[in-house]
mmCIF file of C-alpha atoms in Angstrom:
data_model
loop_
_atom_site.group_PDB
_atom_site.id
_atom_site.type_symbol
_atom_site.label_atom_id
_atom_site.label_comp_id
_atom_site.label_asym_id
_atom_site.label_seq_id
_atom_site.Cartn_x
_atom_site.Cartn_y
_atom_site.Cartn_z
ATOM 1 C CA MET X 27 94.172 215.052 177.681
ATOM 2 C CA PRO X 28 96.160 215.967 174.528
ATOM 3 C CA VAL X 29 98.010 213.269 172.577
ATOM 4 C CA LEU X 30 101.732 213.516 171.825
ATOM 5 C CA HIS X 31 102.743 214.798 168.393
ATOM 6 C CA SER X 32 104.558 212.302 166.174
ATOM 7 C CA ASN X 33 106.002 211.702 162.724
ATOM 8 C CA ILE X 34 104.969 208.299 161.374
ATOM 9 C CA LEU X 35 106.774 206.471 158.571
ATOM 10 C CA GLY X 36 106.219 203.102 156.918
ATOM 11 C CA GLU X 37 103.986 200.105 157.609
ATOM 12 C CA GLY X 38 104.378 196.974 159.729
ATOM 13 C CA GLN X 39 105.316 196.179 163.336
ATOM 14 C CA PRO X 40 105.426 199.515 165.206
ATOM 15 C CA ILE X 41 108.715 200.931 166.480
ATOM 16 C CA ILE X 42 108.315 203.897 168.835
ATOM 17 C CA ILE X 43 111.291 206.256 169.174
ATOM 18 C CA LEU X 44 111.647 208.576 172.194
ATOM 19 C CA HIS X 45 114.194 211.422 171.976
ATOM 20 C CA GLY X 46 116.392 212.811 174.750
ATOM 21 C CA PHE X 47 116.319 216.003 176.844
ATOM 22 C CA LEU X 48 115.842 219.154 174.706
ATOM 23 C CA GLY X 49 115.533 216.974 171.593
ATOM 24 C CA MET X 50 112.601 216.230 169.309
ATOM 25 C CA SER X 51 111.332 213.658 166.837
ATOM 26 C CA ASP X 52 113.151 215.327 163.913
ATOM 27 C CA ASN X 53 116.491 214.268 165.457
ATOM 28 C CA TRP X 54 115.566 210.688 164.518
ATOM 29 C CA LYS X 55 114.244 211.240 160.989
ATOM 30 C CA SER X 56 117.215 209.638 159.172
ATOM 31 C CA MET X 57 117.323 206.595 161.468
ATOM 32 C CA GLY X 58 113.531 206.289 161.416
ATOM 33 C CA SER X 59 113.560 206.223 157.606
ATOM 34 C CA LYS X 60 116.007 203.324 157.657
ATOM 35 C CA TYR X 61 113.802 201.312 160.016
ATOM 36 C CA ALA X 62 110.773 202.060 157.817
ATOM 37 C CA GLU X 63 112.660 200.752 154.769
ATOM 38 C CA GLU X 64 113.162 197.483 156.681
ATOM 39 C CA GLY X 65 109.390 196.961 156.933
ATOM 40 C CA PHE X 66 108.438 198.681 160.190
ATOM 41 C CA GLN X 67 105.949 201.415 161.043
ATOM 42 C CA VAL X 68 108.076 204.005 162.839
ATOM 43 C CA HIS X 69 106.522 206.446 165.306
ATOM 44 C CA MET X 70 108.944 209.261 166.207
ATOM 45 C CA LEU X 71 107.393 211.088 169.158
ATOM 46 C CA ASP X 72 107.800 214.554 170.632
ATOM 47 C CA LEU X 73 107.613 214.132 174.410
ATOM 48 C CA ARG X 74 105.661 216.665 176.483
ATOM 49 C CA ASN X 75 107.315 220.104 176.670
ATOM 50 C CA HIS X 76 109.387 219.204 173.577
ATOM 51 C CA GLY X 77 108.990 219.607 169.812
ATOM 52 C CA LYS X 78 105.414 220.127 168.647
ATOM 53 C CA SER X 79 103.815 218.322 171.601
ATOM 54 C CA PHE X 80 101.794 220.065 174.274
ATOM 55 C CA HIS X 81 103.373 222.166 177.020
ATOM 56 C CA SER X 82 102.595 221.434 180.667
ATOM 57 C CA THR X 83 103.774 222.702 184.055
ATOM 58 C CA GLU X 84 104.019 219.050 185.167
ATOM 59 C CA PHE X 85 107.013 216.995 184.103
ATOM 60 C CA ASN X 86 108.351 213.667 185.431
ATOM 61 C CA TYR X 87 108.940 210.107 184.226
ATOM 62 C CA ASP X 88 105.616 208.831 185.556
ATOM 63 C CA LEU X 89 103.827 211.337 183.325
ATOM 64 C CA LEU X 90 106.091 210.664 180.326
ATOM 65 C CA ALA X 91 105.361 206.931 180.558
ATOM 66 C CA GLU X 92 101.609 207.581 180.840
ATOM 67 C CA ASP X 93 101.775 209.946 177.837
ATOM 68 C CA LEU X 94 103.239 207.049 175.843
ATOM 69 C CA LYS X 95 100.492 204.691 177.028
ATOM 70 C CA GLN X 96 97.870 207.219 175.950
ATOM 71 C CA TYR X 97 99.585 207.629 172.574
ATOM 72 C CA MET X 98 99.507 203.881 171.953
ATOM 73 C CA ASP X 99 95.839 203.677 172.978
ATOM 74 C CA HIS X 100 94.976 206.606 170.688
ATOM 75 C CA HIS X 101 96.721 204.980 167.704
ATOM 76 C CA HIS X 102 95.380 201.488 168.563
ATOM 77 C CA LEU X 103 98.877 199.986 168.818
ATOM 78 C CA GLY X 104 98.685 196.493 170.310
ATOM 79 C CA ASP X 105 102.371 196.327 171.130
ATOM 80 C CA ALA X 106 105.535 198.022 169.919
ATOM 81 C CA ILE X 107 109.309 197.887 169.959
ATOM 82 C CA ILE X 108 110.261 200.809 172.220
ATOM 83 C CA LEU X 109 113.521 202.669 171.527
ATOM 84 C CA GLY X 110 114.569 205.533 173.789
ATOM 85 C CA HIS X 111 117.672 207.719 174.004
ATOM 86 C CA SER X 112 118.831 209.285 177.291
ATOM 87 C CA MET X 113 115.710 210.861 178.882
ATOM 88 C CA GLY X 114 113.660 208.928 176.314
ATOM 89 C CA GLY X 115 115.514 205.781 177.392
ATOM 90 C CA LYS X 116 114.474 206.290 181.012
ATOM 91 C CA THR X 117 110.896 206.784 179.812
ATOM 92 C CA ALA X 118 111.121 203.611 177.715
ATOM 93 C CA MET X 119 112.480 201.608 180.676
ATOM 94 C CA LEU X 120 109.699 202.733 183.006
ATOM 95 C CA PHE X 121 107.038 202.102 180.347
ATOM 96 C CA ALA X 122 108.338 198.567 179.655
ATOM 97 C CA CYS X 123 108.285 197.734 183.374
ATOM 98 C CA ARG X 124 104.738 199.052 183.763
ATOM 99 C CA TYR X 125 103.318 197.751 180.493
ATOM 100 C CA PRO X 126 105.268 194.622 179.490
ATOM 101 C CA GLN X 127 102.286 193.430 177.451
ATOM 102 C CA LEU X 128 102.646 196.520 175.223
ATOM 103 C CA THR X 129 106.434 196.229 174.914
ATOM 104 C CA LYS X 130 107.561 193.680 172.334
ATOM 105 C CA LYS X 131 111.229 194.606 172.752
ATOM 106 C CA LEU X 132 113.120 197.363 174.575
ATOM 107 C CA LEU X 133 116.111 199.231 173.154
ATOM 108 C CA VAL X 134 117.848 201.801 175.377
ATOM 109 C CA ALA X 135 120.467 204.217 174.004
ATOM 110 C CA ASP X 136 123.205 205.434 176.366
ATOM 111 C CA ILE X 137 121.436 205.644 179.708
ATOM 112 C CA ALA X 138 121.321 203.257 182.683
ATOM 113 C CA PRO X 139 118.607 202.587 185.286
ATOM 114 C CA LYS X 140 120.272 204.724 187.947
ATOM 115 C CA PHE X 141 120.163 208.248 189.358
ATOM 116 C CA TYR X 142 122.213 210.898 187.541
ATOM 117 C CA PRO X 143 123.088 214.158 189.322
ATOM 118 C CA PRO X 144 121.918 217.297 187.415
ATOM 119 C CA HIS X 145 124.522 218.042 184.752
ATOM 120 C CA HIS X 146 122.800 220.177 182.112
ATOM 121 C CA GLN X 147 123.087 223.462 184.020
ATOM 122 C CA ASP X 148 125.525 225.127 181.574
ATOM 123 C CA ILE X 149 123.163 224.402 178.689
ATOM 124 C CA ILE X 150 120.115 225.676 180.587
ATOM 125 C CA ASN X 151 122.014 228.798 181.700
ATOM 126 C CA GLY X 152 123.071 229.513 178.129
ATOM 127 C CA LEU X 153 119.556 229.059 176.746
ATOM 128 C CA ASN X 154 118.038 231.265 179.456
ATOM 129 C CA ALA X 155 120.641 233.958 178.772
ATOM 130 C CA LEU X 156 119.611 234.258 175.111
ATOM 131 C CA ASP X 157 117.729 237.447 174.305
ATOM 132 C CA ILE X 158 115.422 235.362 172.139
ATOM 133 C CA LYS X 159 112.935 238.117 171.264
ATOM 134 C CA ASN X 160 115.715 240.282 169.822
ATOM 135 C CA ILE X 161 117.469 237.556 167.845
ATOM 136 C CA SER X 162 116.815 237.698 164.107
ATOM 137 C CA SER X 163 118.580 234.551 162.884
ATOM 138 C CA ARG X 164 119.972 231.174 163.882
ATOM 139 C CA ASN X 165 123.485 232.594 163.377
ATOM 140 C CA ASP X 166 122.788 235.366 165.914
ATOM 141 C CA ALA X 167 121.544 232.775 168.387
ATOM 142 C CA ASP X 168 124.597 230.583 167.791
ATOM 143 C CA GLU X 169 126.937 233.511 168.391
ATOM 144 C CA GLN X 170 125.271 234.352 171.712
ATOM 145 C CA LEU X 171 125.078 230.701 172.798
ATOM 146 C CA SER X 172 128.772 230.121 172.015
ATOM 147 C CA LYS X 173 129.658 232.257 175.066
ATOM 148 C CA TYR X 174 128.146 229.527 177.267
ATOM 149 C CA ILE X 175 128.435 226.339 175.191
ATOM 150 C CA LYS X 176 131.739 225.769 173.379
ATOM 151 C CA ASN X 177 130.750 222.525 171.640
ATOM 152 C CA ILE X 178 129.397 223.474 168.201
ATOM 153 C CA GLY X 179 127.623 220.103 167.811
ATOM 154 C CA ILE X 180 125.607 220.661 171.001
ATOM 155 C CA ARG X 181 124.751 224.219 169.905
ATOM 156 C CA GLN X 182 123.518 223.005 166.514
ATOM 157 C CA PHE X 183 121.449 220.302 168.214
ATOM 158 C CA LEU X 184 119.809 222.899 170.494
ATOM 159 C CA LEU X 185 119.250 225.463 167.757
ATOM 160 C CA LYS X 186 117.226 222.980 165.688
ATOM 161 C CA ASN X 187 114.474 223.873 168.172
ATOM 162 C CA LEU X 188 114.298 227.475 166.949
ATOM 163 C CA TYR X 189 111.228 228.399 164.898
ATOM 164 C CA TRP X 190 109.324 231.513 163.860
ATOM 165 C CA GLU X 191 106.464 232.053 166.329
ATOM 166 C CA GLU X 192 105.318 234.912 164.113
ATOM 167 C CA LYS X 193 106.903 237.202 161.538
ATOM 168 C CA GLY X 194 110.215 238.412 162.937
ATOM 169 C CA VAL X 195 109.829 236.637 166.307
ATOM 170 C CA LEU X 196 111.842 233.487 167.074
ATOM 171 C CA GLY X 197 111.000 231.021 169.824
ATOM 172 C CA PHE X 198 112.030 227.588 171.071
ATOM 173 C CA ARG X 199 109.949 224.464 170.520
ATOM 174 C CA PHE X 200 110.791 223.171 174.002
ATOM 175 C CA ASN X 201 109.244 224.634 177.140
ATOM 176 C CA LEU X 202 112.410 226.211 178.532
ATOM 177 C CA LYS X 203 110.755 227.653 181.652
ATOM 178 C CA VAL X 204 109.347 224.341 182.889
ATOM 179 C CA LEU X 205 112.365 222.254 181.848
ATOM 180 C CA SER X 206 114.641 224.696 183.693
ATOM 181 C CA GLU X 207 112.530 224.317 186.830
ATOM 182 C CA LYS X 208 112.206 220.513 186.551
ATOM 183 C CA MET X 209 115.801 219.675 185.640
ATOM 184 C CA GLU X 210 116.282 217.436 188.671
ATOM 185 C CA GLU X 211 113.540 215.146 187.282
ATOM 186 C CA ILE X 212 115.763 214.251 184.293
ATOM 187 C CA GLY X 213 118.253 212.428 186.507
ATOM 188 C CA GLU X 214 115.643 210.431 188.451
ATOM 189 C CA ASN X 215 115.641 206.645 188.311
ATOM 190 C CA ILE X 216 112.920 204.091 187.672
ATOM 191 C CA GLY X 217 111.495 202.312 190.741
ATOM 192 C CA SER X 218 113.870 200.076 192.699
ATOM 193 C CA THR X 219 111.675 196.993 192.156
ATOM 194 C CA ASP X 220 110.699 197.700 188.528
ATOM 195 C CA THR X 221 111.512 194.859 186.138
ATOM 196 C CA TYR X 222 110.914 193.977 182.489
ATOM 197 C CA LYS X 223 111.618 190.374 181.495
ATOM 198 C CA GLY X 224 111.396 190.807 177.734
ATOM 199 C CA PRO X 225 114.199 191.123 175.147
ATOM 200 C CA THR X 226 116.314 194.195 175.943
ATOM 201 C CA LEU X 227 119.371 195.811 174.366
ATOM 202 C CA PHE X 228 121.398 198.657 175.841
ATOM 203 C CA LEU X 229 123.672 200.505 173.415
ATOM 204 C CA ARG X 230 126.423 202.700 174.846
ATOM 205 C CA GLY X 231 128.923 205.054 173.195
ATOM 206 C CA ASP X 232 132.572 204.120 173.769
ATOM 207 C CA ARG X 233 133.338 207.798 174.477
ATOM 208 C CA SER X 234 130.376 208.261 176.802
ATOM 209 C CA GLU X 235 130.356 207.849 180.583
ATOM 210 C CA TYR X 236 126.602 207.387 180.920
ATOM 211 C CA ILE X 237 126.851 203.561 181.055
ATOM 212 C CA THR X 238 129.904 202.133 182.846
ATOM 213 C CA PRO X 239 130.979 198.501 183.372
ATOM 214 C CA ASP X 240 129.771 198.835 186.986
ATOM 215 C CA ASP X 241 126.221 199.404 185.720
ATOM 216 C CA LEU X 242 125.848 195.898 184.271
ATOM 217 C CA SER X 243 124.602 194.413 187.548
ATOM 218 C CA ILE X 244 122.022 197.210 187.950
ATOM 219 C CA ILE X 245 120.847 196.729 184.365
ATOM 220 C CA LYS X 246 120.504 192.954 184.875
ATOM 221 C CA ARG X 247 118.562 193.445 188.125
ATOM 222 C CA HIS X 248 115.859 195.428 186.312
ATOM 223 C CA PHE X 249 116.180 193.780 182.873
ATOM 224 C CA PRO X 250 117.320 190.159 183.313
ATOM 225 C CA LEU X 251 117.430 189.425 179.554
ATOM 226 C CA ALA X 252 119.427 192.573 178.738
ATOM 227 C CA THR X 253 122.630 192.657 176.734
ATOM 228 C CA VAL X 254 124.921 195.698 176.533
ATOM 229 C CA GLU X 255 126.786 196.546 173.340
ATOM 230 C CA THR X 256 129.154 199.387 172.503
ATOM 231 C CA ILE X 257 129.050 201.795 169.562
ATOM 232 C CA ASP X 258 132.567 202.746 168.448
ATOM 233 C CA LYS X 259 133.770 206.333 168.047
ATOM 234 C CA ALA X 260 130.623 207.708 169.663
ATOM 235 C CA GLY X 261 129.714 209.753 172.718
ATOM 236 C CA HIS X 262 126.294 210.301 174.241
ATOM 237 C CA TRP X 263 124.640 211.176 170.885
ATOM 238 C CA LEU X 264 125.705 207.790 169.538
ATOM 239 C CA HIS X 265 122.937 207.506 166.920
ATOM 240 C CA ALA X 266 124.147 210.769 165.327
ATOM 241 C CA GLU X 267 127.893 210.201 165.818
ATOM 242 C CA ASN X 268 128.029 206.673 164.402
ATOM 243 C CA PRO X 269 124.667 206.119 162.664
ATOM 244 C CA THR X 270 125.920 203.203 160.554
ATOM 245 C CA GLN X 271 126.947 201.044 163.503
ATOM 246 C CA PHE X 272 123.956 202.155 165.575
ATOM 247 C CA PHE X 273 121.622 201.031 162.804
ATOM 248 C CA GLU X 274 123.437 197.737 162.246
ATOM 249 C CA LYS X 275 123.369 196.731 165.916
ATOM 250 C CA SER X 276 119.826 197.955 166.527
ATOM 251 C CA ILE X 277 118.215 196.390 163.443
ATOM 252 C CA LEU X 278 119.885 193.048 164.239
ATOM 253 C CA PHE X 279 118.246 193.140 167.679
ATOM 254 C CA ILE X 280 114.916 194.461 166.386
ATOM 255 C CA LYS X 281 114.625 191.736 163.744
#
């Protein structure tokens, strides 16, 4: 079984960072560097079918959590602080519930332990509509994608996944075919009886609707020691939209 690709920075207590849907480890490079400067060994992972990690026709949270377990075994990590955003946050939650002995602390960014209806269809439709083999630059791709996705920030986030497969041929790092087919898996919840009784922090963006006040009771049911804090002037990509406050609140919890 292949091991997940990662970027590793620094030395000390391990922090493992899990990106969101259609993201990759590079999205967390700036934040990871800051944690490393504070005396931690930061592991920024590419989850399966994302970034430079392996592609697979199978994709669900059970597998993502087991991929993380295998990664920790491979790198001989006794325990780690697990930080996950969105899809990575769901993975982190499930992992902490299954392997509390490997989870020193849990930090979840802008996702709750509940079911979310599929809501990425416009993005998937836009990506599938790209004539990727006949696109010669990121600007060409952006122009085509803008017909489907108006938000320039989301387009730039997606287009970071473009790379040269060979001379003159662009491709995406993520496995678009499988992720398109398995989209309903992204909204799935952790098990109804899953619990993690260790230190837990949920960070939500004040402009995001992913975590609502009504979710507090659900969060506490699964994570009895959890606190929920808000990042100002931030939507779902809160670590990118307000990195200063995200770092301040997260490092306070981590330390």
